[in-house]
Short mmCIF file of C-alpha atoms and ligand atoms in Angstrom, two decimals:
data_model
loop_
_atom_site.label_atom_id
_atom_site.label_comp_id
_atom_site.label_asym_id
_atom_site.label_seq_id
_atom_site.Cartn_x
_atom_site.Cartn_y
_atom_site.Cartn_z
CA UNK A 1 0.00 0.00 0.00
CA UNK A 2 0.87 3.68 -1.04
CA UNK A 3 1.07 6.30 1.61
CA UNK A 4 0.55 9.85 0.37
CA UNK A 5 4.01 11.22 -0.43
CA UNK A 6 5.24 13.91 2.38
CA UNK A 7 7.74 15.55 0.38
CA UNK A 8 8.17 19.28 -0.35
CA UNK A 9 8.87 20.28 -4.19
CA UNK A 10 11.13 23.07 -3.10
CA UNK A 11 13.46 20.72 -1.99
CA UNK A 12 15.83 18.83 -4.82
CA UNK A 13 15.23 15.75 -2.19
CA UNK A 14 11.17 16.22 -2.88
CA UNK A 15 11.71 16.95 -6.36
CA UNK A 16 13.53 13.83 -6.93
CA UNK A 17 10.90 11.50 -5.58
CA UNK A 18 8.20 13.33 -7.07
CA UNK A 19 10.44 13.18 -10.86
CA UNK A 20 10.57 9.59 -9.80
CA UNK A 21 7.32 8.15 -8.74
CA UNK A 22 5.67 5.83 -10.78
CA UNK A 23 1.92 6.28 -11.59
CA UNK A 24 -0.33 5.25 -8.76
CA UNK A 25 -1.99 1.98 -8.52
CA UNK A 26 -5.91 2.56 -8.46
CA UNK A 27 -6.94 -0.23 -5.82
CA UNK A 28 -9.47 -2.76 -7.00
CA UNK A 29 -12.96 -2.27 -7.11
CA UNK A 30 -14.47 -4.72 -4.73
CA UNK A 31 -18.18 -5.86 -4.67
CA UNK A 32 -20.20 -5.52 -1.31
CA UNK A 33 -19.86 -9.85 -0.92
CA UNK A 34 -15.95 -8.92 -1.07
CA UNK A 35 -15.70 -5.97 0.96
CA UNK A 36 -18.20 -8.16 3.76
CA UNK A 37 -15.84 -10.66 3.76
CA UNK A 38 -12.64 -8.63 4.32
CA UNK A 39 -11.26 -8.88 8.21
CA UNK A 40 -11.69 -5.30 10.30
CA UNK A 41 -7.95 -4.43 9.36
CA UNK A 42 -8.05 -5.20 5.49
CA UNK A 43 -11.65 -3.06 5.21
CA UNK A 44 -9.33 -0.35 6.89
CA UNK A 45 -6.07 -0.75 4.58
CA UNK A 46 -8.66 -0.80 1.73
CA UNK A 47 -10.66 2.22 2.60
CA UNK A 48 -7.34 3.96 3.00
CA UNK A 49 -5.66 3.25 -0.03
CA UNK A 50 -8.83 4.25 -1.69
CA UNK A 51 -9.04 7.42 0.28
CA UNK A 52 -5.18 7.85 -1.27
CA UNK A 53 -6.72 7.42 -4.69
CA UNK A 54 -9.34 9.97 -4.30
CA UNK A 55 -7.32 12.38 -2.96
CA UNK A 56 -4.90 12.19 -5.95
CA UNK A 57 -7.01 12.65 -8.76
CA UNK A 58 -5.02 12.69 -12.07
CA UNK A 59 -4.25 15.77 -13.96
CA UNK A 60 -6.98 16.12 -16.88
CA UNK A 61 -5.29 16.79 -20.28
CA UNK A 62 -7.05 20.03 -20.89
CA UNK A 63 -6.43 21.80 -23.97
CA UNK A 64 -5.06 24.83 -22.25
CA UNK A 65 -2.38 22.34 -20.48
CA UNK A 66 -1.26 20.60 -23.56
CA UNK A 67 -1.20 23.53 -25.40
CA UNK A 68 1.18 25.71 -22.71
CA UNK A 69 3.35 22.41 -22.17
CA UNK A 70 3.98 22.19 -26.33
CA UNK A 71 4.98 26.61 -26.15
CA UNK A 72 7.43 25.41 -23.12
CA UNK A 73 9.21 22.35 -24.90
CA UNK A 74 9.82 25.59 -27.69
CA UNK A 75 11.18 27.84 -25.69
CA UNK A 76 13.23 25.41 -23.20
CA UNK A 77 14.29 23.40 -26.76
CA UNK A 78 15.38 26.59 -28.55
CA UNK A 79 17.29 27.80 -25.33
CA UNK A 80 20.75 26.52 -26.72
CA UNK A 81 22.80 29.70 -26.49
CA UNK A 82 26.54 29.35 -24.86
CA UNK A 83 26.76 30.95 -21.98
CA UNK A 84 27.66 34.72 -22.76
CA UNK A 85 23.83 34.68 -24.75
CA UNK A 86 20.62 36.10 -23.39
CA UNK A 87 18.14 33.14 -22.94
CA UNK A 88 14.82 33.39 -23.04
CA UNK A 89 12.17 32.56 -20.14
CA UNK A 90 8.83 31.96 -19.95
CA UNK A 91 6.09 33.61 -17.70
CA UNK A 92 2.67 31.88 -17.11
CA UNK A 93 0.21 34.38 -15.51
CA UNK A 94 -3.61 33.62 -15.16
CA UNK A 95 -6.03 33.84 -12.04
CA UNK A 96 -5.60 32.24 -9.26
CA UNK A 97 -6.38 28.12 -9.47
CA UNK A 98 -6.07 27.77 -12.68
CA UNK A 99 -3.42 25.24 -12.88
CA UNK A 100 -0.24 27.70 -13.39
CA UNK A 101 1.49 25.26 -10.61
CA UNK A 102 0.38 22.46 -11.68
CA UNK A 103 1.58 22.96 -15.43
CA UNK A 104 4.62 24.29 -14.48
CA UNK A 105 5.43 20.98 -12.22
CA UNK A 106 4.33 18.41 -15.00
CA UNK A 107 6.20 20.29 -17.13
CA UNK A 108 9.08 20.41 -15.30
CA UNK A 109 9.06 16.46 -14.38
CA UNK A 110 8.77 15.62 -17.97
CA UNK A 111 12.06 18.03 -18.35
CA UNK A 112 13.54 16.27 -15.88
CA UNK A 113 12.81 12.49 -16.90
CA UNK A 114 14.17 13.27 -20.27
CA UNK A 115 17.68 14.65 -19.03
CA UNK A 116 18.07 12.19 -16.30
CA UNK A 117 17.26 9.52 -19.65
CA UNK A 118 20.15 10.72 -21.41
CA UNK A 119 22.72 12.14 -19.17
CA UNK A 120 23.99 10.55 -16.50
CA UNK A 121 22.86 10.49 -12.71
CA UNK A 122 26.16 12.21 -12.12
CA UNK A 123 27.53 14.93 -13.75
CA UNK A 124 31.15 14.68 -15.29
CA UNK A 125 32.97 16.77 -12.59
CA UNK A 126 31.36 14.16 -10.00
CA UNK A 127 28.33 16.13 -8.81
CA UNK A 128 24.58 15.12 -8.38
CA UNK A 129 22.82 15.87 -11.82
CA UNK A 130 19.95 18.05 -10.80
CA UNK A 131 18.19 18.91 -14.12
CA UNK A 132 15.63 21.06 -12.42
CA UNK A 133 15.27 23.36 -10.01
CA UNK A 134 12.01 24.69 -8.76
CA UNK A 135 11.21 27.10 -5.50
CA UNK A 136 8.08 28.56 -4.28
CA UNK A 137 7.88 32.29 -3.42
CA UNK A 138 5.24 35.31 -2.25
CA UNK A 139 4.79 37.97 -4.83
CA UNK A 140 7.24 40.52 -2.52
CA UNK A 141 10.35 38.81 -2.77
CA UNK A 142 13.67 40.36 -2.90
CA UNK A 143 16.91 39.07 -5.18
CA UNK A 144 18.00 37.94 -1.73
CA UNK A 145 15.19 35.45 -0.87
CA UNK A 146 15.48 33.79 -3.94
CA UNK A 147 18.89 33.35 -3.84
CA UNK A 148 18.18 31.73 -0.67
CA UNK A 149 15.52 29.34 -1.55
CA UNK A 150 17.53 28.02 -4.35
CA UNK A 151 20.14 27.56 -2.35
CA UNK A 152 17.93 25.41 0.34
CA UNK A 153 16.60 23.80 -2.78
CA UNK A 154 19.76 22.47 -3.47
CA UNK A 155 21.10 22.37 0.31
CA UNK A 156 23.57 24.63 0.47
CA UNK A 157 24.76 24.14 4.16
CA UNK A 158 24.98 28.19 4.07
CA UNK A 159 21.86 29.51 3.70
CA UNK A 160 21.31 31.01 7.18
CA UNK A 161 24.45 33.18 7.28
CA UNK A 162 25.61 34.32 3.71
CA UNK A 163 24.75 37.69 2.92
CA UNK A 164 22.86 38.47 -0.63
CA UNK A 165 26.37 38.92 -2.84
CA UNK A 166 27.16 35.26 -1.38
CA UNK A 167 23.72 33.67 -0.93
CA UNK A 168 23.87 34.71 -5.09
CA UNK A 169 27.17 33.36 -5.69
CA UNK A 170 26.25 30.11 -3.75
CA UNK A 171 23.33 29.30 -5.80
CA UNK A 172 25.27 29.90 -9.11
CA UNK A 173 27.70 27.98 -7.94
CA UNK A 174 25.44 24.81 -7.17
CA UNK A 175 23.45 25.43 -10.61
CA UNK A 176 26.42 25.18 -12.37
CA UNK A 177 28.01 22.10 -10.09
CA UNK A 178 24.49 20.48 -10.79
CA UNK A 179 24.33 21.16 -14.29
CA UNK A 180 20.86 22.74 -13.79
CA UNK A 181 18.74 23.32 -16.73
CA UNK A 182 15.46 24.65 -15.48
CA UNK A 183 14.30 26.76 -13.17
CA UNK A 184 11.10 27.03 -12.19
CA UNK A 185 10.58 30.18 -10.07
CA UNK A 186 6.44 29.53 -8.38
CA UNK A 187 4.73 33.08 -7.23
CA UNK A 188 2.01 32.29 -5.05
CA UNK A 189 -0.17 35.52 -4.07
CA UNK A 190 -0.53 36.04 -1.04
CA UNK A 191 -2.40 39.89 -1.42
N1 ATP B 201 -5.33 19.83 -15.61
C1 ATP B 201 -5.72 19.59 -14.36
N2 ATP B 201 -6.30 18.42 -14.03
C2 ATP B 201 -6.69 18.15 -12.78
N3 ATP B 201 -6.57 19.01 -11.76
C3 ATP B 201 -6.00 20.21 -12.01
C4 ATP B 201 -5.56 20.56 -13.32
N4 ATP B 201 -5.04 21.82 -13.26
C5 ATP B 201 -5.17 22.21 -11.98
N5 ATP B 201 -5.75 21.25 -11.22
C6 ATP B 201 -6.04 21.33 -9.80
O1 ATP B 201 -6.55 22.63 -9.51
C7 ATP B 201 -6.02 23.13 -8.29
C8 ATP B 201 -5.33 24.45 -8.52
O2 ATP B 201 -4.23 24.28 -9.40
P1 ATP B 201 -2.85 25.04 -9.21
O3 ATP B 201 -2.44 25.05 -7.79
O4 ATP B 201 -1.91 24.47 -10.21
O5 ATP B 201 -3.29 26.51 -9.67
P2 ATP B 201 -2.45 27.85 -9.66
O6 ATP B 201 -2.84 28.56 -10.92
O7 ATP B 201 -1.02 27.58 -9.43
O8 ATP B 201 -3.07 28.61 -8.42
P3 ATP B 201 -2.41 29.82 -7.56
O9 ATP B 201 -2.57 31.05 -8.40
O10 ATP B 201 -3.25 29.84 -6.32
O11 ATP B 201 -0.98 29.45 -7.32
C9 ATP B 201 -5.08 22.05 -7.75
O12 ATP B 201 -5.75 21.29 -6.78
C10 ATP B 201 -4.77 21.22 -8.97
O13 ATP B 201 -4.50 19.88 -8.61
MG1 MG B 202 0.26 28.17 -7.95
#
């Protein structure tokens, strides 16, 4: 049986096992004869696993999803500039609940699936590959803050201390180590 995952996505650690997790098993649909017979502790298993299932309905295909994921697989597959280029990002704005969080995670596991496919699970230089790097912040955020969620993202024992020219330099320095390829900044408003 499948226990709801307890992972943050903010964390590479969460992000991993969420990149990772297969597809959930729905459980079996019992008649009432076979749900009489089960024993007190398998009814309870049973209902739980199916509360696990409810609670996790799958992500509908809408058009609006396809169609944002296909104008993010353009701009993250034209995004092949060396270094010293401009790249281009992508901003998806839209009320609140509309699935801007939800796209941008899908998207970003799919991103992630794929590199991890072909590139190894460690980069070259001997660090952990960590396509993807995603962080959740409130609309007022400063340079600093993000600096330092990305750097808790990728556990950076220094977040607490480093001031912002640091807390900057330390999360370049871990998206390069990492060989990061997307970054997924997530506003929540909290107005
Ligand atoms: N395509 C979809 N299929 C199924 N459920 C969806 C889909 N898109 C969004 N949802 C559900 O709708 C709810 C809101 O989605 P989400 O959090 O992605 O919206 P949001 O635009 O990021 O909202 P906010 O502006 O509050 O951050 C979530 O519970 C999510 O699971
Ligand atoms: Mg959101």
């Amino acid at each position: 049986m499948r226990q709801p995952n307890l992972f943050s996505l903010s964390r590479k650690e969460g992000w991993r096992r969420f990149a990772d997790a297969p597809p959930r098993q729905r459980p079996d649909t019992l008649t009432r004869p076979q749900l009489a017979a089960l024993g007190e502790a398998a009814a309870e298993d049973y209902n739980d696993a199916r509360h696990d299932w409810h609670a996790n309905f799958g992500i509908v295909q809408t058009p609006q999803l396809a169609g944002i994921h296909d104008e993010l697989e353009q701009i993250v597959a034209s995004n092949r500039q060396d270094g010293d280029r401009i790249r281009s990002a992508a901003v998806i704005d839209a009320l609140p609940g509309l699935g801007k969080t939800t796209i941008a995670n899908l998207f970003g596991r799919d991103f992630d699936r794929q590199q991890m496919r072909r590139l190894s699970t460690v980069t070259e230089a001997g660090h952990e590959r960590i396509p993807v790097f995603r962080v959740g912040l409130t609309s007022n955020t400063t340079l600093r803050t993000l600096n330092r969620m990305i750097c808790e993202y990728f556990g950076h024992p220094a977040t607490d201390r480093a001031n912002a020219a640091a807390l900057a330099s330390h999360a370049l320095d871990c998206v390069l180590s990492c060989e990061t390829q997307l970054g997924i900044i997530d506003f929540t408003d909290r107005r």
